Amino acid sequence: MTSCSGAQGKFAYKLLHDLFANYSNALRPVEDTDRALNVTLRITLSQIIDMDERNQVLTAYLWIRQVWVDAYLSWDKDDYDGIDTVRIPSSYVWRPDIVLYNNADNQFTGSMETNVVIRYDGQVMWDSPAITKSSCKVDVSHFPFDGQQCRLTFGSWTYNGNQIDLVNGLDTADLTDFVENVEWEVLGMSAKRNVIIYGCCSEPYPDITYTLILKRRASFYIFNLLLPCIMISFLAPLGFYLPADSGKKVSLGVTVLLALTIFQLLVAESMPPSENVPLIGKYYIATMTMITASTALTIFIMNIHHCGPGAKPVPRWAKKFILQYMAQLFFVYEVGESCKSPKRQLGHQPTVQELLPQGLSNLSGQQDWKETGTCKNLECGREGQQHQVCVKSPCLCHHNSLLRNVEYIANCFRDQKAAQKRSGEWKKVAKVMDRIFMWVFFVMVFFMSMLIMGKAI
């Protein structure tokens, strides 16, 4: 067994010496220089290392197999103890200059220097791993529910189609050894042969273009960018529910707006500066616009709420439409008032007759004031004796000042109640408008959230 292995080793050295005695790896290995050399290209996708959306660069780990026939590297295996294949460094033989046309690597690193396998009939197979950085046109219109198509174009850099003809090894790239990526799902990688005539040259240049179809796994972005935005946006309508006297209505809207601005900046940093606005960016902009509108409406409603006693009365249409219909529709009632209890009568105002004491009220109702006196029998004293006491009717001049003061107090009280009524009506108008806009904005946030989440399903 040892002698047999030693004999094969001697024949292998002899074969290597005989093959490369007069061999040059600088020239295309064909006997007829007018014929094209067929090179079969086959790609195996091993891993997607990175997809840089902002710089539009795809980094992938590939296994590249190139197969061609070298007319000067064939032998009769019977002359060399049955040796049918040899493995030697690839630098020993001629190799086609197949490169990645859309390479985006600044160092432009090629394939690894691995061995080639040479068969006795002259077939050369070169398998080499390579980490490629290719330019990829990224469309982020539907981010984070987007898909990308990245093309990898391989071809000879100096040989035209009359010298080297590229042939597809398979219609698609080999994905059997692909390592799953946590962010991207590979849907396929088709291969297509193209023949292009460039403006610099009249000869055709064949190439093979692999189209990698990717779909983004959106779970990470849903839980880290989308759901927080949805929860924050649902806080914006609650600003209308806050009491106007709390002083926190406007600050809540501004805080929510700042939070969404931070999320918008996080998305903008990872996206390319293109005209296509991402789907999540559109959602952020729509939500921020809605929150800005809600903050502006909050300021307007607070101005209505704080209408002072000097404000004009509530218009008749507003009383009928807002204070009656809309208040009942949105269940807005005053303190102590419910949908089952009757409404309070706010329009009743006391009169001067009600404010005067009973005696003065009777006196004020007399039409004729005279100085004549009347006598009344009154029982007084411990002995029960009756005394006749003369009482004069009150003089009108004695009570004019008192009546004027009472009238003034009544008018002030009436004006105060009217002012309180106007102020209370404006506050109720503001409260009803708060409740209306709260539900309107809740519905808007809900439908916007359903539209964005519907893309994920």
Coordinates of C-alpha atoms in Angstrom, one line a residue:
M1 CA 0.0 0.0 0.0
T2 CA 2.9 2.3 0.9
S3 CA 4.7 1.5 -2.3
C4 CA 1.6 2.1 -4.4
S5 CA 1.1 5.6 -2.8
G6 CA 4.8 6.4 -3.3
A7 CA 4.5 5.4 -7.0
Q8 CA 1.5 7.6 -7.5
G9 CA 3.4 10.5 -5.8
K10 CA 6.3 10.1 -8.3
F11 CA 3.8 10.0 -11.2
A12 CA 2.1 13.2 -9.9
Y13 CA 5.5 15.0 -9.8
K14 CA 6.2 13.8 -13.3
L15 CA 2.8 14.9 -14.5
L16 CA 3.2 18.3 -13.0
H17 CA 6.6 18.7 -14.6
D18 CA 5.4 17.5 -18.0
L19 CA 2.3 19.8 -18.0
F20 CA 4.0 23.0 -17.1
A21 CA 7.3 22.4 -19.0
N22 CA 6.3 24.6 -21.9
Y23 CA 3.1 26.2 -20.4
S24 CA 2.4 29.9 -20.1
N25 CA -0.5 31.2 -17.9
A26 CA -0.4 34.5 -19.7
L27 CA -2.2 33.5 -22.9
R28 CA -5.7 32.2 -23.6
P29 CA -5.4 28.4 -23.7
V30 CA -7.0 27.6 -27.1
E31 CA -5.5 25.9 -30.1
D32 CA -7.6 28.0 -32.5
T33 CA -7.4 31.7 -31.5
D34 CA -10.4 32.5 -33.7
R35 CA -12.7 30.4 -31.5
A36 CA -14.2 31.6 -28.3
L37 CA -13.4 29.8 -25.0
N38 CA -16.5 28.8 -23.1
V39 CA -16.4 29.6 -19.4
T40 CA -19.3 28.2 -17.3
L41 CA -20.1 30.4 -14.3
R42 CA -22.1 29.2 -11.2
I43 CA -22.8 31.1 -8.0
T44 CA -23.7 29.8 -4.6
L45 CA -25.1 32.3 -2.1
S46 CA -23.8 31.5 1.3
Q47 CA -24.7 34.5 3.4
I48 CA -26.0 38.1 3.3
I49 CA -23.6 40.0 5.5
D50 CA -25.1 43.5 5.4
M51 CA -27.6 45.6 3.5
D52 CA -26.6 49.3 3.8
E53 CA -29.8 51.1 2.7
R54 CA -28.3 54.6 3.2
N55 CA -25.2 53.9 1.0
Q56 CA -27.1 51.4 -1.2
V57 CA -24.5 48.7 -0.8
L58 CA -25.1 44.9 -0.5
T59 CA -22.4 42.8 1.2
A60 CA -22.7 39.1 0.4
Y61 CA -20.6 36.0 0.9
L62 CA -20.5 34.0 -2.4
W63 CA -18.9 30.8 -3.7
I64 CA -17.9 31.3 -7.3
R65 CA -17.3 28.3 -9.5
Q66 CA -15.7 28.8 -12.9
V67 CA -15.2 25.9 -15.3
W68 CA -13.4 26.0 -18.7
V69 CA -11.3 23.7 -20.9
D70 CA -7.5 24.3 -21.1
A71 CA -6.3 22.8 -24.3
Y72 CA -2.7 22.6 -23.0
L73 CA -3.5 20.8 -19.7
S74 CA -4.7 17.4 -20.9
W75 CA -2.9 14.0 -20.5
D76 CA -3.4 10.3 -20.9
K77 CA -4.1 9.0 -17.4
D78 CA -2.8 5.5 -18.3
D79 CA 0.6 7.0 -18.7
Y80 CA 0.6 8.4 -15.2
D81 CA -0.6 5.4 -13.2
G82 CA -4.3 6.3 -13.6
I83 CA -4.1 9.8 -12.2
D84 CA -7.2 11.6 -13.5
T85 CA -7.2 14.8 -11.5
V86 CA -4.6 17.1 -9.9
R87 CA -5.0 20.0 -7.6
I88 CA -2.6 22.8 -7.9
P89 CA -2.5 26.5 -7.0
S90 CA -4.6 28.6 -9.2
S91 CA -1.7 31.0 -10.0
Y92 CA -0.1 28.3 -12.0
V93 CA -2.8 28.2 -14.7
W94 CA -4.5 30.8 -16.9
R95 CA -7.7 32.1 -15.3
P96 CA -10.4 34.2 -16.9
D97 CA -10.7 37.8 -15.6
I98 CA -14.3 37.5 -14.5
V99 CA -15.1 40.4 -12.2
L100 CA -18.2 41.9 -10.6
Y101 CA -19.2 44.9 -12.7
N102 CA -21.2 46.7 -10.1
N103 CA -18.6 46.3 -7.4
A104 CA -18.8 49.0 -4.6
D105 CA -15.7 47.9 -2.6
N106 CA -13.1 50.7 -2.3
Q107 CA -10.3 48.1 -2.1
F108 CA -11.7 46.0 -5.0
T109 CA -10.7 42.7 -3.5
G110 CA -11.1 39.8 -5.8
S111 CA -11.6 36.1 -5.2
M112 CA -9.4 34.1 -2.8
E113 CA -6.4 32.4 -4.2
T114 CA -7.5 28.8 -3.9
N115 CA -6.5 25.6 -5.8
V116 CA -7.9 24.6 -9.1
V117 CA -8.9 21.0 -10.0
I118 CA -7.6 19.9 -13.4
R119 CA -9.0 16.8 -15.1
Y120 CA -7.1 14.6 -17.5
D121 CA -9.3 15.9 -20.4
G122 CA -8.1 19.5 -19.8
Q123 CA -11.2 20.7 -17.8
V124 CA -10.3 23.2 -15.2
M125 CA -12.6 23.9 -12.2
W126 CA -11.9 26.8 -10.0
D127 CA -13.9 27.2 -6.8
S128 CA -13.2 30.3 -4.8
P129 CA -15.1 32.1 -2.0
A130 CA -15.5 35.8 -2.2
I131 CA -17.0 38.6 -0.1
T132 CA -18.6 41.0 -2.5
K133 CA -19.9 44.6 -2.1
S134 CA -22.2 45.4 -4.9
S135 CA -24.2 48.6 -5.5
C136 CA -27.9 48.0 -5.2
K137 CA -30.7 50.5 -6.0
V138 CA -32.7 50.6 -2.8
D139 CA -36.4 51.6 -2.9
V140 CA -37.6 52.4 0.6
S141 CA -41.1 53.6 -0.4
H142 CA -42.7 50.8 1.7
F143 CA -40.2 50.7 4.5
P144 CA -40.3 48.7 6.8
F145 CA -42.6 46.4 4.7
D146 CA -40.5 46.7 1.6
G147 CA -38.7 44.2 -0.7
Q148 CA -35.5 44.8 -2.6
Q149 CA -34.0 43.5 -5.9
C150 CA -30.2 43.6 -6.0
R151 CA -28.3 42.7 -9.2
L152 CA -24.9 41.2 -9.3
T153 CA -23.4 41.3 -12.8
F154 CA -20.4 39.2 -13.6
G155 CA -18.4 39.4 -16.8
S156 CA -14.9 39.5 -18.3
W157 CA -13.1 42.8 -18.0
T158 CA -10.9 42.6 -21.1
Y159 CA -12.0 39.6 -23.2
N160 CA -15.0 40.2 -25.5
G161 CA -17.6 37.7 -26.6
N162 CA -15.4 36.6 -29.5
Q163 CA -12.7 35.5 -27.1
I164 CA -14.6 34.3 -24.0
D165 CA -18.2 33.2 -24.0
L166 CA -19.9 33.1 -20.6
V167 CA -22.4 30.3 -20.0
N168 CA -24.9 29.9 -17.1
G169 CA -24.2 26.9 -14.9
L170 CA -27.7 27.0 -13.5
D171 CA -30.8 29.1 -14.2
T172 CA -30.7 30.3 -10.6
A173 CA -28.0 30.6 -7.9
D174 CA -27.5 27.7 -5.6
L175 CA -29.2 28.4 -2.2
T176 CA -28.8 25.0 -0.6
D177 CA -26.1 26.2 1.8
F178 CA -27.6 29.6 2.5
V179 CA -27.4 30.8 6.1
E180 CA -30.7 32.6 7.0
N181 CA -30.4 36.3 7.7
V182 CA -32.2 37.8 10.7
E183 CA -33.3 40.9 8.7
W184 CA -33.8 39.7 5.2
E185 CA -35.7 36.8 3.7
V186 CA -34.3 35.5 0.3
L187 CA -37.1 34.8 -2.1
G188 CA -34.9 33.7 -5.0
M189 CA -31.8 34.5 -7.1
S190 CA -32.4 34.1 -10.8
A191 CA -29.6 34.2 -13.4
K192 CA -29.8 35.7 -16.9
R193 CA -27.2 35.9 -19.6
N194 CA -26.9 39.2 -21.4
V195 CA -24.9 40.3 -24.4
I196 CA -24.2 44.1 -24.5
I197 CA -22.3 46.2 -26.9
Y198 CA -20.8 49.2 -25.1
G199 CA -20.2 52.6 -26.6
C200 CA -16.4 52.2 -26.3
C201 CA -16.2 49.0 -28.4
S202 CA -17.9 47.4 -31.3
E203 CA -17.5 43.8 -30.0
P204 CA -20.2 42.2 -27.9
Y205 CA -19.5 41.6 -24.2
P206 CA -21.5 38.8 -22.6
D207 CA -22.3 38.9 -18.9
I208 CA -24.4 37.0 -16.4
T209 CA -26.7 39.0 -14.1
Y210 CA -28.0 37.4 -10.9
T211 CA -31.1 39.1 -9.5
L212 CA -31.4 38.6 -5.7
I213 CA -34.9 39.1 -4.5
L214 CA -35.1 40.1 -0.8
K215 CA -38.0 40.7 1.6
R216 CA -37.5 42.6 4.8
R217 CA -38.4 41.0 8.1
A218 CA -40.4 43.8 9.7
S219 CA -40.8 42.5 13.2
F220 CA -37.9 44.5 14.6
Y221 CA -39.2 47.7 13.2
I222 CA -42.8 47.1 14.2
F223 CA -41.8 46.6 17.9
N224 CA -39.2 49.3 18.0
L225 CA -40.4 52.1 15.7
L226 CA -44.0 51.5 14.8
L227 CA -45.8 50.4 18.0
P228 CA -44.2 53.2 20.2
C229 CA -45.4 55.7 17.7
I230 CA -48.9 54.3 17.7
M231 CA -49.1 54.4 21.5
I232 CA -47.7 57.9 21.6
S233 CA -50.2 59.1 18.9
F234 CA -53.1 57.8 21.0
L235 CA -52.1 60.2 23.7
A236 CA -52.7 63.2 21.5
P237 CA -56.6 63.0 21.6
L238 CA -56.5 62.7 25.3
G239 CA -55.3 66.3 25.5
F240 CA -58.8 67.3 24.7
Y241 CA -60.0 65.3 27.7
L242 CA -57.8 67.2 30.2
P243 CA -59.7 69.9 32.1
A244 CA -59.0 73.4 30.7
D245 CA -58.1 74.7 34.1
S246 CA -55.3 72.2 34.6
G247 CA -52.9 74.1 32.4
K248 CA -51.4 70.9 30.9
K249 CA -53.3 70.6 27.6
V250 CA -50.9 72.4 25.4
S251 CA -47.8 71.0 27.1
L252 CA -49.1 67.4 26.5
G253 CA -49.4 68.1 22.7
V254 CA -46.0 69.6 22.5
T255 CA -44.4 66.7 24.4
V256 CA -46.0 64.2 22.1
L257 CA -44.9 66.2 19.1
L258 CA -41.3 66.2 20.3
A259 CA -41.4 62.4 20.9
L260 CA -42.5 61.7 17.4
T261 CA -39.9 64.1 16.0
I262 CA -37.2 61.9 17.7
F263 CA -38.6 58.8 16.1
Q264 CA -38.7 60.6 12.7
L265 CA -35.0 61.5 13.0
L266 CA -34.1 57.9 13.8
V267 CA -35.8 56.7 10.6
A268 CA -34.2 59.5 8.5
E269 CA -30.7 58.6 9.7
S270 CA -31.0 55.0 8.3
M271 CA -32.7 55.9 5.0
P272 CA -31.0 57.2 1.8
P273 CA -31.7 60.9 1.1
S274 CA -34.0 60.2 -1.8
E275 CA -37.3 61.6 -3.0
N276 CA -39.1 58.4 -2.0
V277 CA -40.5 59.0 1.5
P278 CA -40.7 55.7 3.5
L279 CA -44.1 54.4 4.5
I280 CA -43.3 54.8 8.2
G281 CA -42.0 58.3 7.5
K282 CA -45.4 59.2 5.9
Y283 CA -47.1 57.8 9.0
Y284 CA -44.9 59.9 11.2
I285 CA -45.5 63.0 9.2
A286 CA -49.3 62.4 9.1
T287 CA -49.3 61.8 12.9
M288 CA -47.2 64.9 13.6
T289 CA -49.5 67.0 11.4
M290 CA -52.5 65.7 13.3
I291 CA -50.9 66.5 16.7
T292 CA -50.0 69.9 15.5
A293 CA -53.6 70.5 14.5
S294 CA -54.8 69.2 17.8
T295 CA -52.5 71.5 19.7
A296 CA -53.7 74.5 17.7
L297 CA -57.3 73.5 18.3
T298 CA -56.6 73.1 22.0
I299 CA -55.3 76.7 22.1
F300 CA -58.4 77.9 20.3
I301 CA -60.7 76.0 22.7
M302 CA -58.9 77.3 25.8
N303 CA -59.5 80.8 24.5
I304 CA -63.2 80.0 24.3
H305 CA -63.1 78.4 27.8
H306 CA -61.6 81.5 29.4
C307 CA -64.0 84.0 28.0
G308 CA -64.6 86.4 30.8
P309 CA -67.8 88.1 32.0
G310 CA -67.4 90.8 29.4
A311 CA -67.7 88.3 26.5
K312 CA -70.6 88.4 24.1
P313 CA -73.5 86.0 24.6
V314 CA -73.3 82.6 22.9
P315 CA -74.9 82.9 19.4
R316 CA -78.3 81.3 19.0
W317 CA -77.2 78.7 16.5
A318 CA -74.4 77.7 18.9
K319 CA -76.8 77.3 21.7
K320 CA -79.1 75.1 19.6
F321 CA -76.5 73.1 17.8
I322 CA -73.7 72.8 20.3
L323 CA -75.3 73.2 23.7
Q324 CA -78.3 71.1 22.9
Y325 CA -77.7 68.5 20.2
M326 CA -74.0 68.0 20.3
A327 CA -73.9 68.1 24.1
Q328 CA -76.5 65.3 24.3
L329 CA -74.8 63.3 21.5
F330 CA -71.4 63.4 23.3
F331 CA -72.8 63.1 26.8
V332 CA -71.6 66.5 28.1
Y333 CA -73.5 67.7 31.2
E334 CA -73.0 70.2 33.9
V335 CA -72.1 69.3 37.5
G336 CA -75.1 67.6 39.1
E337 CA -76.8 67.2 35.7
S338 CA -77.3 63.9 34.0
C339 CA -79.1 62.5 31.0
K340 CA -82.0 61.5 33.2
S341 CA -82.4 64.6 35.4
P342 CA -84.2 67.8 34.0
K343 CA -82.0 70.7 33.1
R344 CA -81.6 73.5 35.6
Q345 CA -83.4 76.8 34.9
L346 CA -80.6 79.2 34.6
G347 CA -82.7 82.0 33.2
H348 CA -84.7 82.9 36.3
Q349 CA -83.6 86.2 37.9
P350 CA -84.9 87.6 41.3
T351 CA -87.0 90.8 41.2
V352 CA -86.9 93.7 43.6
Q353 CA -90.2 92.6 45.2
E354 CA -88.6 89.3 46.0
L355 CA -85.5 90.9 47.5
L356 CA -87.4 93.4 49.7
P357 CA -88.6 92.4 53.2
Q358 CA -92.3 91.6 53.5
G359 CA -93.1 94.9 55.2
L360 CA -91.2 97.0 52.8
S361 CA -92.7 95.1 49.9
N362 CA -96.2 95.9 51.1
L363 CA -95.2 99.5 51.6
S364 CA -93.7 99.8 48.1
G365 CA -96.9 98.4 46.7
Q366 CA -99.1 101.2 48.1
Q367 CA -100.2 103.7 45.6
D368 CA -101.0 106.6 48.0
W369 CA -98.7 107.8 50.7
K370 CA -100.4 110.1 53.3
E371 CA -99.4 111.7 56.5
T372 CA -102.6 110.7 58.3
G373 CA -102.2 108.4 61.3
T374 CA -104.2 105.4 62.4
C375 CA -104.6 104.1 65.9
K376 CA -104.2 100.5 66.8
N377 CA -105.0 98.8 70.1
L378 CA -102.0 96.9 71.2
E379 CA -101.8 94.8 74.3
C380 CA -98.7 95.5 76.2
G381 CA -97.5 95.5 79.8
R382 CA -97.7 92.8 82.5
E383 CA -101.1 93.8 83.6
G384 CA -102.6 93.2 80.2
Q385 CA -103.8 96.8 80.0
Q386 CA -104.6 98.1 76.5
H387 CA -102.9 101.2 75.3
Q388 CA -103.9 103.2 72.3
V389 CA -100.9 103.9 70.2
C390 CA -100.9 106.2 67.2
V391 CA -98.8 105.1 64.3
K392 CA -98.1 107.4 61.4
S393 CA -97.8 106.0 57.9
P394 CA -94.2 106.1 56.7
C395 CA -93.3 109.0 54.6
L396 CA -92.3 108.3 51.0
C397 CA -89.2 110.5 51.2
H398 CA -87.8 108.3 54.0
H399 CA -87.8 105.2 51.8
N400 CA -86.6 106.5 48.4
S401 CA -82.9 106.0 49.3
L402 CA -83.6 102.6 50.7
L403 CA -85.5 101.6 47.5
R404 CA -82.7 102.9 45.3
N405 CA -80.1 100.9 47.2
V406 CA -82.1 97.7 47.0
E407 CA -82.7 98.3 43.3
Y408 CA -79.0 98.8 42.8
I409 CA -78.2 95.6 44.7
A410 CA -80.8 93.7 42.7
N411 CA -79.4 95.0 39.4
C412 CA -75.8 94.1 40.4
F413 CA -77.0 90.6 41.4
R414 CA -78.8 90.3 38.1
D415 CA -75.8 91.4 36.1
Q416 CA -73.6 89.1 38.0
K417 CA -75.9 86.1 37.3
A418 CA -76.1 87.1 33.7
A419 CA -72.3 87.3 33.4
Q420 CA -71.9 83.9 35.2
K421 CA -74.5 82.4 32.8
R422 CA -72.6 83.7 29.7
S423 CA -69.3 82.5 31.1
G424 CA -70.8 79.1 32.0
E425 CA -72.3 78.8 28.5
W426 CA -68.9 79.5 26.9
K427 CA -67.2 77.0 29.1
K428 CA -69.8 74.4 28.2
V429 CA -69.2 75.2 24.5
A430 CA -65.5 74.7 25.0
K431 CA -66.1 71.4 26.8
V432 CA -68.4 70.1 24.1
M433 CA -65.9 71.1 21.4
D434 CA -63.2 69.3 23.4
R435 CA -65.2 66.1 23.5
I436 CA -66.0 66.4 19.7
F437 CA -62.4 66.8 18.7
M438 CA -61.3 64.1 21.1
W439 CA -63.4 61.4 19.3
V440 CA -62.6 62.8 15.9
F441 CA -58.9 62.5 16.5
F442 CA -59.3 59.1 18.1
V443 CA -61.0 57.8 15.0
M444 CA -58.3 59.4 12.8
V445 CA -55.5 57.8 14.8
F446 CA -57.3 54.4 14.8
F447 CA -57.7 54.4 11.0
M448 CA -54.1 55.6 10.4
S449 CA -52.8 52.8 12.7
M450 CA -55.0 50.2 10.9
L451 CA -53.7 51.3 7.5
I452 CA -50.0 51.1 8.6
M453 CA -50.5 47.8 10.4
G454 CA -52.4 46.3 7.5
K455 CA -49.2 46.4 5.5
A456 CA -47.7 44.0 8.0
I457 CA -50.4 41.4 7.7

